[in-house]
Amino acid sequence: MSLSQSLQQKLLQKLSPQQIQLMKLLQVPTANLEERIKEELEENPALEVTEDHEDGSEELKDEFDSAEEYEEADGSEAEYENIDISEYVNDGDDDIADYKLRDDNYPDADEDRVMPHKVESSFHELLLDQLGMLVVDDRTRKIAEQIIGSIDDDGYLRRETASIADDLAFRQNIETTEEEIESLIKKIQHFDPAGVAARDLQECLLIQLRRKKNSSKSVDIAIDVLSYYFDEFTKKHYDKIQRGLNLDDEQLKEVINQIIKLNPKPGGDVTEVNKAESYVIPDFFITNTGGKLELSLNSKNAPDLRISEGYKEMLKEYDRGSKKDKRQKEAVLFIKQKIDAAKWFIDAIKQRQQTLYNTMHTIMDYQHDFFLTGDETTLRPMILKDIAERTALDISTVSRVANSKFVQTEFGTYRLKFFFSESLSTDSGEEVSTREVKKILSDLIEGESKKKPLSDEKLTELLQEKGYNIARRTVAKYREQLNIPVARLRKEL
């Protein structure tokens, strides 16, 4: 368990059940909020959504201008609360509804929990479909199915042949040999996508090239390069390859072009992904109107929920009638619990809206120059504590918003976490965002000569010349965070 997870669990232990559920609801992305509300509507008949609700995102700013306005209660809700049901309710009978205390509400407090998602046609199903085209007996089919089941989602077969044989013997009572399994693996390697069932990257790339063998001289040479000079190729020691295979620069370029077109993860292009993960749904929209920034919430974050009129009317009926029957008492308790649960959920959604809006508005003010220009070098150093202090929210609350929410601007859509960064001092003593330094570092590498890429030492010198006090190891760290390889691996002919 990581330190952050440990601290989070300690924090959750100090919160009330209501606060825990509010924290969880706050973390639900806009893409999943609609489903979460649908679940609540199905579970609680006292909760309704107004059918004629229109996009209210433009009204949210006015709605959250003051805490007093937010706290104003709906008159209809106060009306049912004034009903006297004391004869029905004993001490403890009107406790919080059980659903609010459940730990299985989305999302789970455990950040590492993997949520399964439905796929329409999986990678393994595609392989099994192709297996059905082979003319094999039942025994051979079962062996082939065991092999396919051992292939990872990225298309690689990382399980040892001997282990597959053991699985077949112990689990399916099928006696086989490693030679027979290896023979079937070779057949499966002819399946699509090309490169499937390879044991490592070298074999994966060679399988793809061998399907194109004799199509051109550069393909044949590429097979020799990966067969005999794979380590040299991955380390970009091109001079050794040229000497070993007697290649000129033009031939080597053609070989490299052939290899970089290959797919290093053949299973990755087939597997379906959750639609909510494929498309980013912004939680906020920031527009620039004549130099004035305007913030609005995605309307999906502001559903128009209300307590069922039917349930409130039933409670009134019981209030007007006799209050001595035991069956009536059970009915009143059920109705009251559902109404209380509905009211709690409505308040929680409103509080979620307010927290989201206040947090994003503070971030927008803090990074005002960026939202006006889109220039990453204008980003100010900003940490969770800065926003927590300005919004009077807990740091963990700001963290949940920053990690799971997106904002759409005229310059693109960003995760809120993008705007947070540590500070770095310049020669003049000014504190700048590490995001600014990373942008300049990225620009330097982008503009370098690919025949002679800039080393970390040279990058450090160039940044220091621009006034940034930075060490070589810090440059290396930032480069790795930007997923940029070392100079040797950036070299091109």
PDB file of C-alpha atoms in Angstrom, residues 61-332:
ATOM      1  CA  LYS A  61     -22.557  30.656 -11.734  1.00  0.00           C
ATOM      2  CA  ASP A  62     -25.424  32.694 -10.355  1.00  0.00           C
ATOM      3  CA  GLU A  63     -26.590  29.740  -8.289  1.00  0.00           C
ATOM      4  CA  PHE A  64     -23.260  29.416  -6.528  1.00  0.00           C
ATOM      5  CA  ASP A  65     -22.449  33.090  -6.082  1.00  0.00           C
ATOM      6  CA  SER A  66     -23.094  32.842  -2.376  1.00  0.00           C
ATOM      7  CA  ALA A  67     -23.322  30.123   0.212  1.00  0.00           C
ATOM      8  CA  GLU A  68     -26.564  31.669   1.487  1.00  0.00           C
ATOM      9  CA  GLU A  69     -28.299  31.056  -1.832  1.00  0.00           C
ATOM     10  CA  TYR A  70     -26.996  27.501  -1.915  1.00  0.00           C
ATOM     11  CA  GLU A  71     -28.300  26.747   1.550  1.00  0.00           C
ATOM     12  CA  GLU A  72     -31.830  27.982   0.795  1.00  0.00           C
ATOM     13  CA  ALA A  73     -34.231  25.070   1.169  1.00  0.00           C
ATOM     14  CA  ASP A  74     -36.960  24.197  -1.260  1.00  0.00           C
ATOM     15  CA  GLY A  75     -40.338  25.072   0.240  1.00  0.00           C
ATOM     16  CA  SER A  76     -41.881  21.770  -0.779  1.00  0.00           C
ATOM     17  CA  GLU A  77     -39.189  19.874   1.158  1.00  0.00           C
ATOM     18  CA  ALA A  78     -39.758  21.981   4.255  1.00  0.00           C
ATOM     19  CA  GLU A  79     -43.464  21.258   3.935  1.00  0.00           C
ATOM     20  CA  TYR A  80     -43.083  17.519   4.428  1.00  0.00           C
ATOM     21  CA  GLU A  81     -40.572  18.030   7.244  1.00  0.00           C
ATOM     22  CA  ASN A  82     -43.221  19.898   9.254  1.00  0.00           C
ATOM     23  CA  ILE A  83     -45.493  16.854   9.299  1.00  0.00           C
ATOM     24  CA  ASP A  84     -45.740  15.364  12.777  1.00  0.00           C
ATOM     25  CA  ILE A  85     -44.910  11.657  12.690  1.00  0.00           C
ATOM     26  CA  SER A  86     -43.569  11.412  16.222  1.00  0.00           C
ATOM     27  CA  GLU A  87     -46.102   8.720  17.137  1.00  0.00           C
ATOM     28  CA  TYR A  88     -44.667   6.488  14.441  1.00  0.00           C
ATOM     29  CA  VAL A  89     -40.982   7.130  14.987  1.00  0.00           C
ATOM     30  CA  ASN A  90     -38.976   5.922  17.969  1.00  0.00           C
ATOM     31  CA  ASP A  91     -35.451   7.004  18.803  1.00  0.00           C
ATOM     32  CA  GLY A  92     -33.154   5.709  16.100  1.00  0.00           C
ATOM     33  CA  ASP A  93     -35.934   4.955  13.639  1.00  0.00           C
ATOM     34  CA  ASP A  94     -35.104   7.967  11.504  1.00  0.00           C
ATOM     35  CA  ASP A  95     -31.402   7.235  11.277  1.00  0.00           C
ATOM     36  CA  ILE A  96     -29.630   7.703   7.985  1.00  0.00           C
ATOM     37  CA  ALA A  97     -30.900   5.399   5.279  1.00  0.00           C
ATOM     38  CA  ASP A  98     -28.812   2.262   4.875  1.00  0.00           C
ATOM     39  CA  TYR A  99     -27.879   3.079   1.288  1.00  0.00           C
ATOM     40  CA  LYS A 100     -25.928   6.141   2.463  1.00  0.00           C
ATOM     41  CA  LEU A 101     -23.736   4.003   4.669  1.00  0.00           C
ATOM     42  CA  ARG A 102     -22.867   1.431   2.033  1.00  0.00           C
ATOM     43  CA  ASP A 103     -19.284   1.203   0.922  1.00  0.00           C
ATOM     44  CA  ASP A 104     -20.197  -0.189  -2.487  1.00  0.00           C
ATOM     45  CA  ASN A 105     -21.462   3.070  -3.953  1.00  0.00           C
ATOM     46  CA  TYR A 106     -19.482   4.265  -6.944  1.00  0.00           C
ATOM     47  CA  PRO A 107     -16.660   4.932  -6.880  1.00  0.00           C
ATOM     48  CA  ASP A 108     -14.962   2.699  -4.370  1.00  0.00           C
ATOM     49  CA  ALA A 109     -12.656   4.313  -1.822  1.00  0.00           C
ATOM     50  CA  ASP A 110      -9.900   2.030  -3.045  1.00  0.00           C
ATOM     51  CA  GLU A 111      -8.355   3.973  -5.919  1.00  0.00           C
ATOM     52  CA  ASP A 112      -6.726   0.826  -7.340  1.00  0.00           C
ATOM     53  CA  ARG A 113      -9.908  -1.157  -7.743  1.00  0.00           C
ATOM     54  CA  VAL A 114     -10.248  -2.303 -11.351  1.00  0.00           C
ATOM     55  CA  MET A 115     -13.761  -1.866 -12.721  1.00  0.00           C
ATOM     56  CA  PRO A 116     -14.640  -4.464 -15.384  1.00  0.00           C
ATOM     57  CA  HIS A 117     -16.094  -3.225 -18.610  1.00  0.00           C
ATOM     58  CA  LYS A 118     -17.977  -4.920 -21.409  1.00  0.00           C
ATOM     59  CA  VAL A 119     -16.262  -5.529 -24.734  1.00  0.00           C
ATOM     60  CA  GLU A 120     -18.117  -6.206 -27.953  1.00  0.00           C
ATOM     61  CA  SER A 121     -15.514  -8.494 -29.570  1.00  0.00           C
ATOM     62  CA  SER A 122     -12.453  -9.353 -27.556  1.00  0.00           C
ATOM     63  CA  PHE A 123      -8.992 -10.117 -28.840  1.00  0.00           C
ATOM     64  CA  HIS A 124      -9.212 -13.735 -27.658  1.00  0.00           C
ATOM     65  CA  GLU A 125     -12.602 -14.216 -29.308  1.00  0.00           C
ATOM     66  CA  LEU A 126     -11.063 -13.114 -32.599  1.00  0.00           C
ATOM     67  CA  LEU A 127      -8.328 -15.739 -32.237  1.00  0.00           C
ATOM     68  CA  LEU A 128     -10.850 -18.452 -31.335  1.00  0.00           C
ATOM     69  CA  ASP A 129     -12.895 -17.565 -34.424  1.00  0.00           C
ATOM     70  CA  GLN A 130      -9.817 -18.122 -36.585  1.00  0.00           C
ATOM     71  CA  LEU A 131      -9.099 -21.377 -34.784  1.00  0.00           C
ATOM     72  CA  GLY A 132     -12.523 -22.556 -35.899  1.00  0.00           C
ATOM     73  CA  MET A 133     -11.317 -22.374 -39.511  1.00  0.00           C
ATOM     74  CA  LEU A 134      -8.554 -24.917 -38.870  1.00  0.00           C
ATOM     75  CA  VAL A 135      -9.425 -28.546 -39.530  1.00  0.00           C
ATOM     76  CA  VAL A 136      -8.376 -30.185 -36.252  1.00  0.00           C
ATOM     77  CA  ASP A 137      -9.752 -32.882 -33.961  1.00  0.00           C
ATOM     78  CA  ASP A 138     -11.276 -32.135 -30.539  1.00  0.00           C
ATOM     79  CA  ARG A 139      -8.083 -32.937 -28.638  1.00  0.00           C
ATOM     80  CA  THR A 140      -5.941 -30.645 -30.794  1.00  0.00           C
ATOM     81  CA  ARG A 141      -8.579 -27.933 -30.533  1.00  0.00           C
ATOM     82  CA  LYS A 142      -8.471 -28.054 -26.716  1.00  0.00           C
ATOM     83  CA  ILE A 143      -4.680 -27.721 -26.780  1.00  0.00           C
ATOM     84  CA  ALA A 144      -4.914 -24.758 -29.155  1.00  0.00           C
ATOM     85  CA  GLU A 145      -7.594 -23.143 -26.971  1.00  0.00           C
ATOM     86  CA  GLN A 146      -5.272 -23.504 -23.957  1.00  0.00           C
ATOM     87  CA  ILE A 147      -2.513 -21.755 -25.905  1.00  0.00           C
ATOM     88  CA  ILE A 148      -4.815 -18.935 -26.983  1.00  0.00           C
ATOM     89  CA  GLY A 149      -6.052 -18.550 -23.407  1.00  0.00           C
ATOM     90  CA  SER A 150      -2.441 -18.096 -22.315  1.00  0.00           C
ATOM     91  CA  ILE A 151      -1.851 -15.187 -24.722  1.00  0.00           C
ATOM     92  CA  ASP A 152      -1.754 -11.785 -23.010  1.00  0.00           C
ATOM     93  CA  ASP A 153      -3.996  -8.898 -24.066  1.00  0.00           C
ATOM     94  CA  ASP A 154      -1.105  -7.265 -25.936  1.00  0.00           C
ATOM     95  CA  GLY A 155      -0.747 -10.387 -28.110  1.00  0.00           C
ATOM     96  CA  TYR A 156       2.290 -12.023 -26.526  1.00  0.00           C
ATOM     97  CA  LEU A 157       2.573 -15.627 -25.318  1.00  0.00           C
ATOM     98  CA  ARG A 158       4.698 -15.273 -22.206  1.00  0.00           C
ATOM     99  CA  ARG A 159       3.814 -18.610 -20.626  1.00  0.00           C
ATOM    100  CA  GLU A 160       6.422 -21.370 -20.966  1.00  0.00           C
ATOM    101  CA  THR A 161       5.582 -24.300 -23.239  1.00  0.00           C
ATOM    102  CA  ALA A 162       6.238 -26.724 -20.382  1.00  0.00           C
ATOM    103  CA  SER A 163       3.784 -24.852 -18.147  1.00  0.00           C
ATOM    104  CA  ILE A 164       1.084 -25.047 -20.824  1.00  0.00           C
ATOM    105  CA  ALA A 165       1.685 -28.811 -21.053  1.00  0.00           C
ATOM    106  CA  ASP A 166       1.352 -29.103 -17.264  1.00  0.00           C
ATOM    107  CA  ASP A 167      -1.915 -27.127 -17.301  1.00  0.00           C
ATOM    108  CA  LEU A 168      -3.348 -29.438 -19.934  1.00  0.00           C
ATOM    109  CA  ALA A 169      -2.311 -32.526 -17.999  1.00  0.00           C
ATOM    110  CA  PHE A 170      -3.603 -31.443 -14.590  1.00  0.00           C
ATOM    111  CA  ARG A 171      -6.698 -29.459 -15.568  1.00  0.00           C
ATOM    112  CA  GLN A 172      -7.962 -31.207 -18.693  1.00  0.00           C
ATOM    113  CA  ASN A 173      -6.282 -34.633 -18.428  1.00  0.00           C
ATOM    114  CA  ILE A 174      -4.698 -34.180 -21.857  1.00  0.00           C
ATOM    115  CA  GLU A 175      -1.236 -35.634 -22.345  1.00  0.00           C
ATOM    116  CA  THR A 176       0.863 -33.708 -24.851  1.00  0.00           C
ATOM    117  CA  THR A 177       4.468 -32.816 -25.619  1.00  0.00           C
ATOM    118  CA  GLU A 178       6.267 -29.521 -25.890  1.00  0.00           C
ATOM    119  CA  GLU A 179       6.933 -30.292 -29.553  1.00  0.00           C
ATOM    120  CA  GLU A 180       3.206 -30.632 -30.273  1.00  0.00           C
ATOM    121  CA  ILE A 181       2.454 -27.406 -28.433  1.00  0.00           C
ATOM    122  CA  GLU A 182       5.244 -25.613 -30.286  1.00  0.00           C
ATOM    123  CA  SER A 183       3.829 -26.849 -33.603  1.00  0.00           C
ATOM    124  CA  LEU A 184       0.410 -25.391 -32.741  1.00  0.00           C
ATOM    125  CA  ILE A 185       1.976 -22.114 -31.623  1.00  0.00           C
ATOM    126  CA  LYS A 186       3.550 -21.788 -35.086  1.00  0.00           C
ATOM    127  CA  LYS A 187       0.106 -22.230 -36.661  1.00  0.00           C
ATOM    128  CA  ILE A 188      -1.464 -19.644 -34.331  1.00  0.00           C
ATOM    129  CA  GLN A 189       1.317 -17.236 -35.253  1.00  0.00           C
ATOM    130  CA  HIS A 190      -0.177 -17.223 -38.759  1.00  0.00           C
ATOM    131  CA  PHE A 191      -3.427 -15.788 -37.337  1.00  0.00           C
ATOM    132  CA  ASP A 192      -4.326 -12.130 -37.536  1.00  0.00           C
ATOM    133  CA  PRO A 193      -3.230  -9.691 -36.280  1.00  0.00           C
ATOM    134  CA  ALA A 194       0.279 -10.356 -37.531  1.00  0.00           C
ATOM    135  CA  GLY A 195       2.754 -10.941 -34.721  1.00  0.00           C
ATOM    136  CA  VAL A 196       0.331 -12.650 -32.361  1.00  0.00           C
ATOM    137  CA  ALA A 197       1.581 -15.446 -30.047  1.00  0.00           C
ATOM    138  CA  ALA A 198       5.180 -14.204 -30.188  1.00  0.00           C
ATOM    139  CA  ARG A 199       7.292 -14.840 -27.103  1.00  0.00           C
ATOM    140  CA  ASP A 200       9.158 -11.526 -27.247  1.00  0.00           C
ATOM    141  CA  LEU A 201       9.413  -8.321 -29.284  1.00  0.00           C
ATOM    142  CA  GLN A 202      12.074  -9.704 -31.611  1.00  0.00           C
ATOM    143  CA  GLU A 203       9.934 -12.697 -32.590  1.00  0.00           C
ATOM    144  CA  CYS A 204       6.833 -10.476 -32.900  1.00  0.00           C
ATOM    145  CA  LEU A 205       8.527  -8.161 -35.414  1.00  0.00           C
ATOM    146  CA  LEU A 206      10.100 -11.028 -37.343  1.00  0.00           C
ATOM    147  CA  ILE A 207       6.717 -12.765 -37.745  1.00  0.00           C
ATOM    148  CA  GLN A 208       5.353  -9.605 -39.331  1.00  0.00           C
ATOM    149  CA  LEU A 209       8.351  -9.152 -41.628  1.00  0.00           C
ATOM    150  CA  ARG A 210       8.342 -12.785 -42.772  1.00  0.00           C
ATOM    151  CA  ARG A 211       4.801 -12.338 -44.049  1.00  0.00           C
ATOM    152  CA  LYS A 212       6.228  -9.710 -46.400  1.00  0.00           C
ATOM    153  CA  LYS A 213       9.388 -11.667 -47.296  1.00  0.00           C
ATOM    154  CA  ASN A 214      10.619 -11.266 -50.874  1.00  0.00           C
ATOM    155  CA  SER A 215       8.291  -8.297 -51.387  1.00  0.00           C
ATOM    156  CA  SER A 216      11.317  -5.978 -51.445  1.00  0.00           C
ATOM    157  CA  LYS A 217      15.027  -6.129 -50.767  1.00  0.00           C
ATOM    158  CA  SER A 218      14.693  -3.817 -47.747  1.00  0.00           C
ATOM    159  CA  VAL A 219      12.293  -6.302 -46.081  1.00  0.00           C
ATOM    160  CA  ASP A 220      14.783  -9.150 -46.538  1.00  0.00           C
ATOM    161  CA  ILE A 221      17.568  -6.995 -45.081  1.00  0.00           C
ATOM    162  CA  ALA A 222      15.302  -5.960 -42.175  1.00  0.00           C
ATOM    163  CA  ILE A 223      14.811  -9.655 -41.347  1.00  0.00           C
ATOM    164  CA  ASP A 224      18.594 -10.085 -41.187  1.00  0.00           C
ATOM    165  CA  VAL A 225      18.944  -6.964 -39.012  1.00  0.00           C
ATOM    166  CA  LEU A 226      16.389  -8.182 -36.448  1.00  0.00           C
ATOM    167  CA  SER A 227      17.688 -11.764 -36.581  1.00  0.00           C
ATOM    168  CA  TYR A 228      21.376 -11.021 -36.039  1.00  0.00           C
ATOM    169  CA  TYR A 229      21.609  -7.409 -34.821  1.00  0.00           C
ATOM    170  CA  PHE A 230      18.495  -6.935 -32.692  1.00  0.00           C
ATOM    171  CA  ASP A 231      20.342  -5.539 -29.643  1.00  0.00           C
ATOM    172  CA  GLU A 232      22.356  -3.171 -31.809  1.00  0.00           C
ATOM    173  CA  PHE A 233      19.182  -1.970 -33.531  1.00  0.00           C
ATOM    174  CA  THR A 234      17.320  -1.265 -30.260  1.00  0.00           C
ATOM    175  CA  LYS A 235      20.328   0.663 -28.969  1.00  0.00           C
ATOM    176  CA  LYS A 236      20.678   2.506 -32.300  1.00  0.00           C
ATOM    177  CA  HIS A 237      24.217   1.335 -32.872  1.00  0.00           C
ATOM    178  CA  TYR A 238      23.677   1.716 -36.603  1.00  0.00           C
ATOM    179  CA  ASP A 239      27.352   1.856 -37.465  1.00  0.00           C
ATOM    180  CA  LYS A 240      27.817  -1.757 -36.265  1.00  0.00           C
ATOM    181  CA  ILE A 241      24.837  -2.880 -38.370  1.00  0.00           C
ATOM    182  CA  GLN A 242      26.197  -1.121 -41.453  1.00  0.00           C
ATOM    183  CA  ARG A 243      29.608  -2.723 -41.043  1.00  0.00           C
ATOM    184  CA  GLY A 244      28.183  -6.175 -40.339  1.00  0.00           C
ATOM    185  CA  LEU A 245      25.773  -6.240 -43.304  1.00  0.00           C
ATOM    186  CA  ASN A 246      27.738  -3.879 -45.584  1.00  0.00           C
ATOM    187  CA  LEU A 247      24.900  -1.351 -45.873  1.00  0.00           C
ATOM    188  CA  ASP A 248      25.081   2.228 -47.041  1.00  0.00           C
ATOM    189  CA  ASP A 249      23.096   5.048 -45.416  1.00  0.00           C
ATOM    190  CA  GLU A 250      20.240   4.840 -47.927  1.00  0.00           C
ATOM    191  CA  GLN A 251      19.783   1.087 -47.427  1.00  0.00           C
ATOM    192  CA  LEU A 252      19.803   1.500 -43.661  1.00  0.00           C
ATOM    193  CA  LYS A 253      17.131   4.207 -43.872  1.00  0.00           C
ATOM    194  CA  GLU A 254      14.899   1.890 -45.912  1.00  0.00           C
ATOM    195  CA  VAL A 255      15.382  -0.904 -43.376  1.00  0.00           C
ATOM    196  CA  ILE A 256      14.530   1.392 -40.459  1.00  0.00           C
ATOM    197  CA  ASN A 257      11.400   2.581 -42.282  1.00  0.00           C
ATOM    198  CA  GLN A 258      10.295  -1.023 -42.754  1.00  0.00           C
ATOM    199  CA  ILE A 259      10.768  -1.869 -39.069  1.00  0.00           C
ATOM    200  CA  ILE A 260       9.146   1.221 -37.554  1.00  0.00           C
ATOM    201  CA  LYS A 261       5.965   0.458 -39.531  1.00  0.00           C
ATOM    202  CA  LEU A 262       5.544  -2.817 -37.611  1.00  0.00           C
ATOM    203  CA  ASN A 263       3.205  -3.205 -34.636  1.00  0.00           C
ATOM    204  CA  PRO A 264       5.008  -3.988 -31.348  1.00  0.00           C
ATOM    205  CA  LYS A 265       1.700  -4.845 -29.607  1.00  0.00           C
ATOM    206  CA  PRO A 266      -0.502  -6.785 -32.038  1.00  0.00           C
ATOM    207  CA  GLY A 267      -3.232  -7.366 -29.467  1.00  0.00           C
ATOM    208  CA  GLY A 268      -3.561  -3.693 -28.617  1.00  0.00           C
ATOM    209  CA  ASP A 269      -5.374  -2.754 -31.832  1.00  0.00           C
ATOM    210  CA  VAL A 270      -8.085  -5.378 -31.377  1.00  0.00           C
ATOM    211  CA  THR A 271      -9.213  -5.116 -27.772  1.00  0.00           C
ATOM    212  CA  GLU A 272     -12.281  -2.930 -27.313  1.00  0.00           C
ATOM    213  CA  VAL A 273     -12.251  -0.295 -24.596  1.00  0.00           C
ATOM    214  CA  ASN A 274     -14.937   1.229 -22.461  1.00  0.00           C
ATOM    215  CA  LYS A 275     -16.625   4.119 -24.308  1.00  0.00           C
ATOM    216  CA  ALA A 276     -16.315   6.273 -21.197  1.00  0.00           C
ATOM    217  CA  GLU A 277     -12.534   5.774 -21.423  1.00  0.00           C
ATOM    218  CA  SER A 278     -12.401   6.338 -25.205  1.00  0.00           C
ATOM    219  CA  TYR A 279     -14.019   9.762 -25.178  1.00  0.00           C
ATOM    220  CA  VAL A 280     -13.211  12.482 -22.681  1.00  0.00           C
ATOM    221  CA  ILE A 281     -16.366  14.240 -21.508  1.00  0.00           C
ATOM    222  CA  PRO A 282     -15.435  17.672 -20.102  1.00  0.00           C
ATOM    223  CA  ASP A 283     -16.736  18.533 -16.651  1.00  0.00           C
ATOM    224  CA  PHE A 284     -16.194  22.271 -17.259  1.00  0.00           C
ATOM    225  CA  PHE A 285     -16.157  24.705 -20.144  1.00  0.00           C
ATOM    226  CA  ILE A 286     -14.103  27.928 -20.143  1.00  0.00           C
ATOM    227  CA  THR A 287     -14.825  30.504 -22.825  1.00  0.00           C
ATOM    228  CA  ASN A 288     -13.082  33.775 -23.590  1.00  0.00           C
ATOM    229  CA  THR A 289     -15.576  36.525 -24.310  1.00  0.00           C
ATOM    230  CA  GLY A 290     -13.762  39.698 -25.202  1.00  0.00           C
ATOM    231  CA  GLY A 291     -10.931  38.984 -22.775  1.00  0.00           C
ATOM    232  CA  LYS A 292     -13.302  37.928 -19.970  1.00  0.00           C
ATOM    233  CA  LEU A 293     -13.152  34.295 -18.912  1.00  0.00           C
ATOM    234  CA  GLU A 294     -16.468  32.583 -18.268  1.00  0.00           C
ATOM    235  CA  LEU A 295     -16.817  29.214 -16.551  1.00  0.00           C
ATOM    236  CA  SER A 296     -19.730  26.813 -16.853  1.00  0.00           C
ATOM    237  CA  LEU A 297     -20.373  23.277 -15.650  1.00  0.00           C
ATOM    238  CA  ASN A 298     -21.338  20.510 -18.008  1.00  0.00           C
ATOM    239  CA  SER A 299     -25.138  20.312 -17.792  1.00  0.00           C
ATOM    240  CA  LYS A 300     -24.861  16.584 -16.976  1.00  0.00           C
ATOM    241  CA  ASN A 301     -23.449  17.703 -13.614  1.00  0.00           C
ATOM    242  CA  ALA A 302     -26.641  19.601 -12.812  1.00  0.00           C
ATOM    243  CA  PRO A 303     -29.610  17.226 -13.053  1.00  0.00           C
ATOM    244  CA  ASP A 304     -32.935  18.654 -11.890  1.00  0.00           C
ATOM    245  CA  LEU A 305     -33.844  16.189  -9.144  1.00  0.00           C
ATOM    246  CA  ARG A 306     -36.809  16.459  -6.783  1.00  0.00           C
ATOM    247  CA  ILE A 307     -38.690  14.501  -4.136  1.00  0.00           C
ATOM    248  CA  SER A 308     -41.673  12.593  -5.500  1.00  0.00           C
ATOM    249  CA  GLU A 309     -44.933  14.499  -5.016  1.00  0.00           C
ATOM    250  CA  GLY A 310     -46.667  11.144  -4.613  1.00  0.00           C
ATOM    251  CA  TYR A 311     -44.491  10.166  -1.668  1.00  0.00           C
ATOM    252  CA  LYS A 312     -44.929  13.542   0.019  1.00  0.00           C
ATOM    253  CA  GLU A 313     -48.698  13.248  -0.463  1.00  0.00           C
ATOM    254  CA  MET A 314     -48.695   9.754   1.095  1.00  0.00           C
ATOM    255  CA  LEU A 315     -46.914  11.133   4.153  1.00  0.00           C
ATOM    256  CA  LYS A 316     -49.520  13.886   4.434  1.00  0.00           C
ATOM    257  CA  GLU A 317     -52.294  11.286   4.234  1.00  0.00           C
ATOM    258  CA  TYR A 318     -50.807   9.375   7.140  1.00  0.00           C
ATOM    259  CA  ASP A 319     -50.456  12.634   9.060  1.00  0.00           C
ATOM    260  CA  ARG A 320     -54.169  13.332   8.613  1.00  0.00           C
ATOM    261  CA  GLY A 321     -55.236   9.788   9.496  1.00  0.00           C
ATOM    262  CA  SER A 322     -55.068   7.549  12.566  1.00  0.00           C
ATOM    263  CA  LYS A 323     -51.593   6.945  13.936  1.00  0.00           C
ATOM    264  CA  LYS A 324     -52.084   3.803  16.030  1.00  0.00           C
ATOM    265  CA  ASP A 325     -51.859   0.955  13.515  1.00  0.00           C
ATOM    266  CA  LYS A 326     -48.570  -1.018  13.479  1.00  0.00           C
ATOM    267  CA  ARG A 327     -48.774  -1.570   9.720  1.00  0.00           C
ATOM    268  CA  GLN A 328     -49.180   2.173   9.219  1.00  0.00           C
ATOM    269  CA  LYS A 329     -46.129   2.793  11.362  1.00  0.00           C
ATOM    270  CA  GLU A 330     -44.030   0.531   9.111  1.00  0.00           C
ATOM    271  CA  ALA A 331     -45.366   2.312   6.040  1.00  0.00           C
ATOM    272  CA  VAL A 332     -44.572   5.746   7.479  1.00  0.00           C
TER     273      VAL A 332
END
